Amino acid sequence: MADILTIYKLSLILFTILRACGTSCPVLECWFVQEKPGGGFPAAMTQEKSILYISSDTVDRTEAEPTRRPPADISPSRIYHISDPSATMCRSALHPPQGSVKKPQCEINPFLPQPAMVQWAAPLTSAALSPVYLQADWSSVALQGLDGQLVLSNVMRAASATNKPNVILSVFSKTASIRSRLGVPVSLDCGFWADPSSPLSGSGFSVEWRYQYRGEGRLVLAYDGKTDRYAETSEKGAELNFTALHQTRNASLLLEETQVRHSGTYICTIYLPYLLAQVALDLEIQEPPSISISPSPLPVVIPGQSVSVQCDASGFAPLSLQLRWEFLGADGKVQVLGEGRMSGHRQASDGTFSQSSWLDLDTNRLDLGRGGELACVAVHSGGTRRVSATVNIVGVSAPSIEDSMAMVAVALGLYGLIKVFSWTFGSFGSGNGDSEDKKQN
Ligand SMILES: *[C@@H]1O[C@H](CO)[C@@H](O)[C@H](O)[C@H]1NC(C)=O
Ligand SMILES: *[C@@H]1O[C@H](CO)[C@@H](O)[C@H](O)[C@H]1NC(C)=O
């Protein structure tokens, strides 16, 4: 009895595991895109619907899945049964929840294996490899998960005309879009997997990070796997962790200290002999402004007059900023006073921006009541900042204890001054008289 129970429990566990495995890899709708034969410039593209059945084991499972019927509008030549032992295509970011309108973006293209042109990857191909292995149907697939949580790019090989590709090289990133504050370290995630059973994975790999912003591009660094050192480092404070690179194939780019000019797109490319795959990541440096109100403290406002107040926002990036003024009356009423007169922006040498706004606190136009708090509010993608200053209106507010004490002090001071003055004047006058008297004598 106990044995049967155990067997029952075991099979239940096994069933659960199998179920989990069976459902963990998605079926992906994808676009097959290729250049139109015949060419032209710019190259004309054709686009066909395709479908990808993914399994994370290397065993051919197509026969075991006769129930999965592909949609009728998809040509049989665009139905792929992909084996992905790295299981990156099975990650949850590529599973839209049931009935979700948002789907992962997917594109599959023909791929042509060829020796790398760049100097840090060219040596990889020098270890000549079986050309027979390269004679196959090669394709690449690029995927973007929901909410930019995962981007990946795979190079796949299928025996000719089988439509059953195996993933040979997979490059992926968990942080397709990163926001960072200024002046902090940041890691741009990029990892890869290379099929250990492929003859292409034995002779090393190379890594390249490029930066692109508004059409301008440059190399950040390049790692030559043949010599196991950097072939190029053009950016100070940008590096790879070599331990992580070799141990876990973690090719993440580490920026020691973020600067405004680091905002842009970064492309992580992994080279194997004849193959390459790359993913692109966006980094945006978002630094909220520091703000202050001047003059500080604000001068006492005399009814009927107006006081000019300035709010300075500085050290922020990117440029887009909204400033607004608010007045919180002593009675608790909030008045939004608009953005005031905005200045143009200035850019500091570190790339951050500053901008100011002036406001006329005009007692004839504004109902400032018995005074209150004047606030400057800066709304920025890096965060909202707020600073406030006390507005005192002469003769309107009942004098506070400090005011009364100040008045007493002023009165005492004045009294003292008059006293001293009258003494000085008095003695001076008499002195004068004395000397005159003496002269006359
Ligand atoms: C790589 O290492 C970084 C830390 O440097 C870590 O945050 C990241 O998750 C790792 N990525 C992969 C793909 O292992
Ligand atoms: C480099 O990676 C290794 C292994 O992942 C980790 O233990 C180490 O802390 C990392 N070094 C730096 C400087 O991030």
XYZ file of C-alpha atoms and ligand atoms in Angstrom:
469
model
C 0.000 0.000 0.000
C 2.767 2.378 1.027
C 4.654 1.490 -2.151
C 1.690 2.283 -4.321
C 1.280 5.578 -2.532
C 4.923 6.433 -3.084
C 4.688 5.514 -6.755
C 1.551 7.587 -7.004
C 3.252 10.571 -5.359
C 6.327 10.187 -7.537
C 4.318 10.022 -10.714
C 2.364 13.068 -9.586
C 5.613 14.981 -9.104
C 6.905 13.727 -12.430
C 3.696 14.743 -14.118
C 3.944 18.232 -12.603
C 7.535 18.574 -13.759
C 6.679 17.373 -17.244
C 3.764 19.754 -17.415
C 5.985 22.598 -16.312
C 8.541 21.736 -18.990
C 5.919 21.302 -21.642
C 4.362 24.693 -21.027
C 7.500 26.688 -20.325
C 8.470 27.235 -23.943
C 6.192 29.487 -25.899
C 4.877 29.203 -29.398
C 5.930 32.455 -31.009
C 4.363 34.315 -33.845
C 7.093 35.828 -35.906
C 7.798 37.741 -39.102
C 10.083 36.142 -41.599
C 11.850 39.045 -43.318
C 14.288 38.838 -46.198
C 15.584 40.910 -49.044
C 13.625 40.539 -52.235
C 15.637 38.553 -54.727
C 16.961 40.895 -57.404
C 17.736 43.570 -54.872
C 17.485 47.268 -55.580
C 18.415 50.194 -53.415
C 17.264 50.586 -50.767
C 16.855 46.851 -50.575
C 13.244 45.825 -50.936
C 12.049 43.527 -48.202
C 9.487 40.809 -48.136
C 7.681 39.883 -45.002
C 5.862 36.645 -44.286
C 4.024 35.417 -41.243
C 5.735 32.552 -39.555
C 5.423 30.508 -36.428
C 8.078 29.154 -34.094
C 7.583 26.071 -31.952
C 10.267 26.062 -29.330
C 11.599 23.298 -27.201
C 14.481 23.452 -24.800
C 15.701 19.924 -25.434
C 17.646 18.661 -28.369
C 15.362 15.716 -29.053
C 13.190 16.085 -32.114
C 9.706 16.535 -30.676
C 7.735 17.308 -33.799
C 6.359 13.790 -34.007
C 5.364 13.902 -30.378
C 3.217 16.995 -30.969
C 0.741 16.145 -33.651
C -2.015 18.093 -31.923
C -0.471 21.531 -32.473
C -2.012 22.643 -35.717
C -0.492 25.782 -37.196
C -2.791 28.529 -38.466
C -3.941 28.006 -42.049
C -2.529 31.328 -43.300
C 1.035 30.284 -42.603
C 3.021 28.601 -45.321
C 4.510 25.231 -44.250
C 7.960 26.558 -45.171
C 7.540 29.248 -42.481
C 6.827 26.840 -39.670
C 9.895 26.289 -37.559
C 10.579 23.759 -34.850
C 13.394 25.289 -32.882
C 15.500 23.499 -30.361
C 17.010 25.927 -27.866
C 19.084 24.090 -25.231
C 19.986 27.448 -23.629
C 16.248 27.917 -22.940
C 16.567 31.690 -23.331
C 13.621 31.594 -25.727
C 11.594 29.957 -22.985
C 11.909 32.822 -20.506
C 8.744 34.212 -19.043
C 9.175 37.651 -20.634
C 8.335 35.952 -23.929
C 5.060 34.506 -22.617
C 2.240 36.926 -23.035
C -0.482 36.237 -20.472
C -3.427 34.343 -21.945
C -5.475 36.628 -24.167
C -2.972 39.473 -24.004
C -2.988 41.926 -26.904
C 0.657 42.774 -26.407
C 2.892 40.125 -27.901
C 6.652 39.785 -27.946
C 8.187 41.217 -31.094
C 9.834 38.628 -33.252
C 11.698 38.679 -36.524
C 13.462 35.824 -38.260
C 15.929 36.351 -41.099
C 18.196 34.242 -43.248
C 21.771 34.416 -41.956
C 24.990 34.048 -43.890
C 27.968 32.738 -41.895
C 31.130 34.587 -42.880
C 34.531 35.419 -41.423
C 34.468 38.528 -39.261
C 35.973 41.685 -40.709
C 36.815 43.392 -37.428
C 40.356 42.948 -36.235
C 39.354 41.667 -32.770
C 37.249 38.834 -34.184
C 39.088 37.981 -37.398
C 41.684 35.794 -35.597
C 38.866 33.512 -34.388
C 38.317 32.225 -37.901
C 41.986 31.465 -38.460
C 41.455 28.090 -36.805
C 40.006 26.654 -39.982
C 36.714 24.899 -39.497
C 34.832 22.267 -41.329
C 33.075 24.080 -44.171
C 30.639 21.174 -44.281
C 29.247 22.330 -40.976
C 28.636 25.785 -42.423
C 26.711 24.351 -45.362
C 23.279 24.347 -43.813
C 20.262 26.619 -43.469
C 21.339 29.406 -41.156
C 18.939 31.919 -39.737
C 18.859 34.529 -37.024
C 15.960 35.416 -34.816
C 15.566 38.634 -32.870
C 13.098 38.828 -30.015
C 11.926 41.529 -27.725
C 9.959 40.510 -24.659
C 7.063 42.328 -23.089
C 7.866 45.637 -21.387
C 11.439 45.539 -22.662
C 12.399 43.012 -19.992
C 14.327 40.815 -22.353
C 15.948 41.245 -25.715
C 17.655 38.391 -27.414
C 19.181 37.460 -30.685
C 19.955 33.910 -31.750
C 21.847 32.394 -34.618
C 20.427 29.024 -35.593
C 21.473 26.189 -37.840
C 19.188 23.688 -39.518
C 20.123 20.776 -41.715
C 19.154 21.884 -45.220
C 15.415 22.147 -45.884
C 14.310 20.726 -42.547
C 13.021 23.881 -40.792
C 14.282 22.387 -37.554
C 16.980 24.795 -36.452
C 19.152 24.445 -33.376
C 20.276 27.515 -31.525
C 24.078 27.789 -31.841
C 24.659 31.251 -30.432
C 22.339 33.252 -28.219
C 22.969 36.811 -26.997
C 20.555 38.344 -24.529
C 19.988 41.201 -22.163
C 17.603 41.648 -19.257
C 17.855 45.418 -19.393
C 16.847 46.580 -22.843
C 16.064 49.985 -21.451
C 17.834 51.409 -18.409
C 17.483 54.661 -16.562
C 20.187 55.789 -14.258
C 21.046 58.737 -12.058
C 24.161 60.756 -12.731
C 27.525 59.861 -11.231
C 26.742 56.290 -10.225
C 28.065 52.965 -11.524
C 25.818 51.168 -13.979
C 25.911 47.730 -15.549
C 24.538 47.211 -19.056
C 23.498 43.594 -19.008
C 24.590 41.292 -21.800
C 25.047 37.561 -21.578
C 25.516 34.852 -24.135
C 25.380 31.161 -24.690
C 27.170 29.121 -27.332
C 26.292 25.537 -28.098
C 29.218 23.557 -26.618
C 28.668 20.758 -29.117
C 29.146 23.081 -32.075
C 32.573 23.013 -33.761
C 32.362 26.832 -33.783
C 32.309 27.207 -30.026
C 35.708 25.635 -29.315
C 37.960 28.423 -30.567
C 36.845 31.258 -28.366
C 34.687 34.310 -28.755
C 35.096 38.052 -29.030
C 33.031 40.850 -27.527
C 32.358 44.299 -28.868
C 30.420 47.177 -27.340
C 29.451 50.073 -29.555
C 27.705 53.297 -28.680
C 25.235 55.138 -30.889
C 23.445 58.410 -30.452
C 21.593 60.361 -33.128
C 23.452 58.791 -35.993
C 26.861 59.199 -34.386
C 28.549 55.946 -33.400
C 31.775 54.874 -31.773
C 33.447 51.831 -30.342
C 33.370 51.638 -26.552
C 35.531 48.569 -26.167
C 36.487 45.365 -27.911
C 37.707 42.156 -26.360
C 39.776 39.750 -28.427
C 39.106 36.197 -27.315
C 42.161 34.850 -29.116
C 44.602 36.903 -27.054
C 42.246 37.185 -24.054
C 42.689 40.926 -23.735
C 41.189 44.195 -24.865
C 41.839 45.014 -28.482
C 40.448 48.470 -27.974
C 39.259 50.571 -25.042
C 38.203 54.019 -26.112
C 36.102 54.986 -23.148
C 37.544 55.724 -19.734
C 35.801 53.925 -16.888
C 34.117 51.366 -19.154
C 35.037 47.736 -18.698
C 34.076 44.092 -18.701
C 34.397 41.788 -15.733
C 36.785 39.175 -17.134
C 36.071 36.707 -14.332
C 32.345 36.866 -15.048
C 33.010 36.781 -18.787
C 34.859 33.489 -18.549
C 32.886 31.894 -15.721
C 29.326 32.749 -16.663
C 29.681 34.300 -20.127
C 28.556 37.583 -18.681
C 29.692 40.281 -21.106
C 27.958 43.139 -19.285
C 29.468 46.566 -19.789
C 30.301 48.263 -16.524
C 30.359 52.045 -16.538
C 32.195 53.246 -13.471
C 30.453 56.599 -13.197
C 27.547 57.689 -15.358
C 27.786 60.985 -17.203
C 25.233 62.849 -19.273
C 27.070 61.946 -22.481
C 26.539 58.245 -21.725
C 22.864 58.497 -22.706
C 22.306 56.589 -25.916
C 22.109 53.137 -27.440
C 24.659 50.440 -26.682
C 25.126 47.441 -28.905
C 26.604 44.268 -27.468
C 27.995 41.995 -30.186
C 29.344 38.503 -29.581
C 31.482 36.901 -32.258
C 32.108 33.227 -32.777
C 34.076 32.128 -35.818
C 31.820 32.912 -38.826
C 28.926 33.956 -36.590
C 27.828 37.021 -34.732
C 24.754 38.063 -32.791
C 23.966 41.344 -31.121
C 21.474 43.069 -28.871
C 20.854 46.785 -28.415
C 20.208 48.494 -25.076
C 19.099 52.031 -24.330
C 20.592 53.947 -21.467
C 19.113 57.218 -20.345
C 20.755 59.332 -17.677
C 17.998 61.009 -15.721
C 19.077 63.475 -13.108
C 16.426 65.628 -11.408
C 17.184 69.323 -10.848
C 18.366 71.023 -7.682
C 16.160 74.033 -7.158
C 16.267 77.185 -5.062
C 14.298 80.397 -4.670
C 15.970 83.787 -4.452
C 16.203 86.275 -2.895
C 16.333 84.267 0.292
C 14.653 85.084 2.561
C 12.078 86.940 0.514
C 11.780 90.650 1.293
C 8.697 91.699 3.207
C 5.988 92.526 0.716
C 4.330 95.920 1.044
C 0.705 95.970 -0.109
C 0.395 97.738 -3.435
C 3.910 96.821 -4.449
C 5.338 93.878 -6.280
C 8.369 91.718 -5.566
C 10.308 89.851 -8.209
C 11.190 86.273 -7.253
C 13.474 83.869 -9.059
C 13.551 80.068 -9.099
C 16.717 78.390 -10.342
C 16.792 74.771 -11.438
C 20.213 73.339 -12.170
C 22.134 70.123 -12.716
C 19.406 68.252 -14.530
C 19.338 65.985 -17.578
C 17.730 65.424 -20.001
C 16.696 68.941 -20.959
C 12.922 68.739 -20.735
C 11.712 70.531 -17.580
C 8.508 72.154 -16.384
C 8.585 74.805 -13.700
C 5.557 76.178 -11.976
C 4.785 78.485 -9.076
C 2.247 77.866 -6.358
C 1.089 79.994 -3.501
C -0.233 78.362 -0.355
C -2.105 81.013 1.589
C -2.190 81.213 5.368
C -5.843 80.261 4.985
C -4.828 76.971 3.337
C -5.917 77.997 -0.159
C -3.623 76.902 -3.000
C -3.229 79.144 -6.046
C -1.329 77.889 -9.074
C 0.502 80.883 -10.511
C 1.742 79.324 -13.746
C 5.291 78.935 -14.983
C 6.335 82.577 -14.662
C 8.820 84.030 -17.160
C 11.077 81.180 -18.215
C 14.688 81.772 -19.176
C 16.430 79.898 -21.940
C 18.455 76.891 -20.844
C 22.178 76.746 -20.275
C 24.372 73.673 -20.436
C 27.231 73.139 -18.015
C 30.504 71.444 -18.932
C 29.283 68.174 -17.381
C 26.346 68.208 -19.818
C 23.669 69.004 -17.241
C 21.227 71.835 -17.842
C 19.974 74.798 -15.879
C 17.000 77.044 -16.357
C 15.257 79.764 -14.340
C 11.857 81.294 -13.978
C 10.891 84.744 -12.667
C 7.654 85.595 -11.004
C 6.274 89.004 -10.086
C 4.523 88.723 -6.775
C 2.200 91.594 -7.503
C -0.091 92.388 -4.592
C -2.427 94.337 -6.874
C -3.014 91.385 -9.127
C -2.762 88.487 -6.720
C -4.744 87.907 -3.616
C -1.975 87.031 -1.212
C -4.187 87.517 1.856
C -2.160 87.492 5.033
C 0.844 85.935 3.328
C 1.843 82.291 3.169
C 4.257 79.965 1.362
C 5.478 80.511 -2.179
C 6.603 77.273 -3.831
C 8.539 76.568 -6.987
C 7.818 73.097 -8.377
C 10.076 71.449 -10.949
C 8.614 68.488 -12.842
C 11.282 66.364 -14.513
C 11.525 62.783 -15.788
C 14.107 62.128 -13.050
C 11.686 63.230 -10.334
C 9.674 66.186 -9.067
C 11.398 68.715 -6.826
C 9.796 71.414 -4.742
C 11.171 74.321 -2.734
C 9.253 76.980 -0.845
C 9.779 80.350 0.838
C 7.713 82.344 3.322
C 5.899 85.410 2.069
C 5.355 88.078 4.747
C 3.061 90.966 3.994
C 3.567 94.099 5.971
C 0.675 95.411 8.005
C -1.619 92.574 7.041
C -0.501 89.750 9.193
C -0.932 90.142 12.931
C 2.571 90.668 14.278
C 4.135 87.449 15.446
C 6.164 87.185 18.647
C 9.365 87.567 16.657
C 7.952 90.643 14.915
C 6.920 92.214 18.238
C 10.326 91.480 19.691
C 11.965 92.921 16.634
C 9.832 96.023 16.962
C 10.779 96.398 20.615
C 14.411 95.917 19.674
C 14.132 98.503 16.906
C 12.370 100.906 19.255
C 15.045 100.396 21.912
C 17.749 100.777 19.303
C 16.217 103.970 17.998
C 15.847 105.305 21.483
C 19.496 104.518 22.175
C 20.579 106.115 18.913
C 18.668 109.311 19.658
C 20.125 109.369 23.113
C 23.716 108.908 21.884
C 23.135 111.399 19.111
C 21.744 114.017 21.455
C 24.680 113.510 23.864
C 27.233 113.808 21.104
C 25.463 116.704 19.572
C 24.998 118.268 22.959
C 28.644 117.958 24.010
C 29.848 118.924 20.555
C 27.675 121.996 20.645
C 28.873 122.974 24.115
C 32.458 122.121 23.213
C 32.179 124.344 20.229
C 30.811 127.058 22.353
C 33.652 126.540 24.798
C 36.341 126.878 22.135
C 34.659 129.902 20.722
C 34.504 131.255 24.167
C 38.220 130.498 24.538
C 39.023 132.154 21.213
C 37.144 135.171 22.211
C 38.962 135.267 25.502
C 26.097 39.936 -15.230
O 26.634 40.552 -14.095
C 25.903 41.635 -13.605
C 26.658 42.253 -12.448
O 27.889 42.750 -12.909
C 24.528 41.169 -13.191
O 23.763 42.267 -12.743
C 23.833 40.516 -14.370
O 22.610 39.995 -13.983
C 24.686 39.427 -14.994
N 24.084 39.059 -16.245
C 24.051 37.819 -16.716
C 23.428 37.667 -18.046
O 24.502 36.882 -16.089
C 33.238 40.002 -11.366
O 32.444 38.839 -11.437
C 32.668 37.923 -10.385
C 31.898 36.669 -10.718
O 30.611 36.931 -11.196
C 32.221 38.567 -9.098
O 32.417 37.688 -8.011
C 33.036 39.839 -8.870
O 32.566 40.528 -7.728
C 32.923 40.752 -10.072
N 33.854 41.847 -9.927
C 33.494 43.114 -10.039
C 34.601 44.133 -9.910
O 32.343 43.460 -10.257
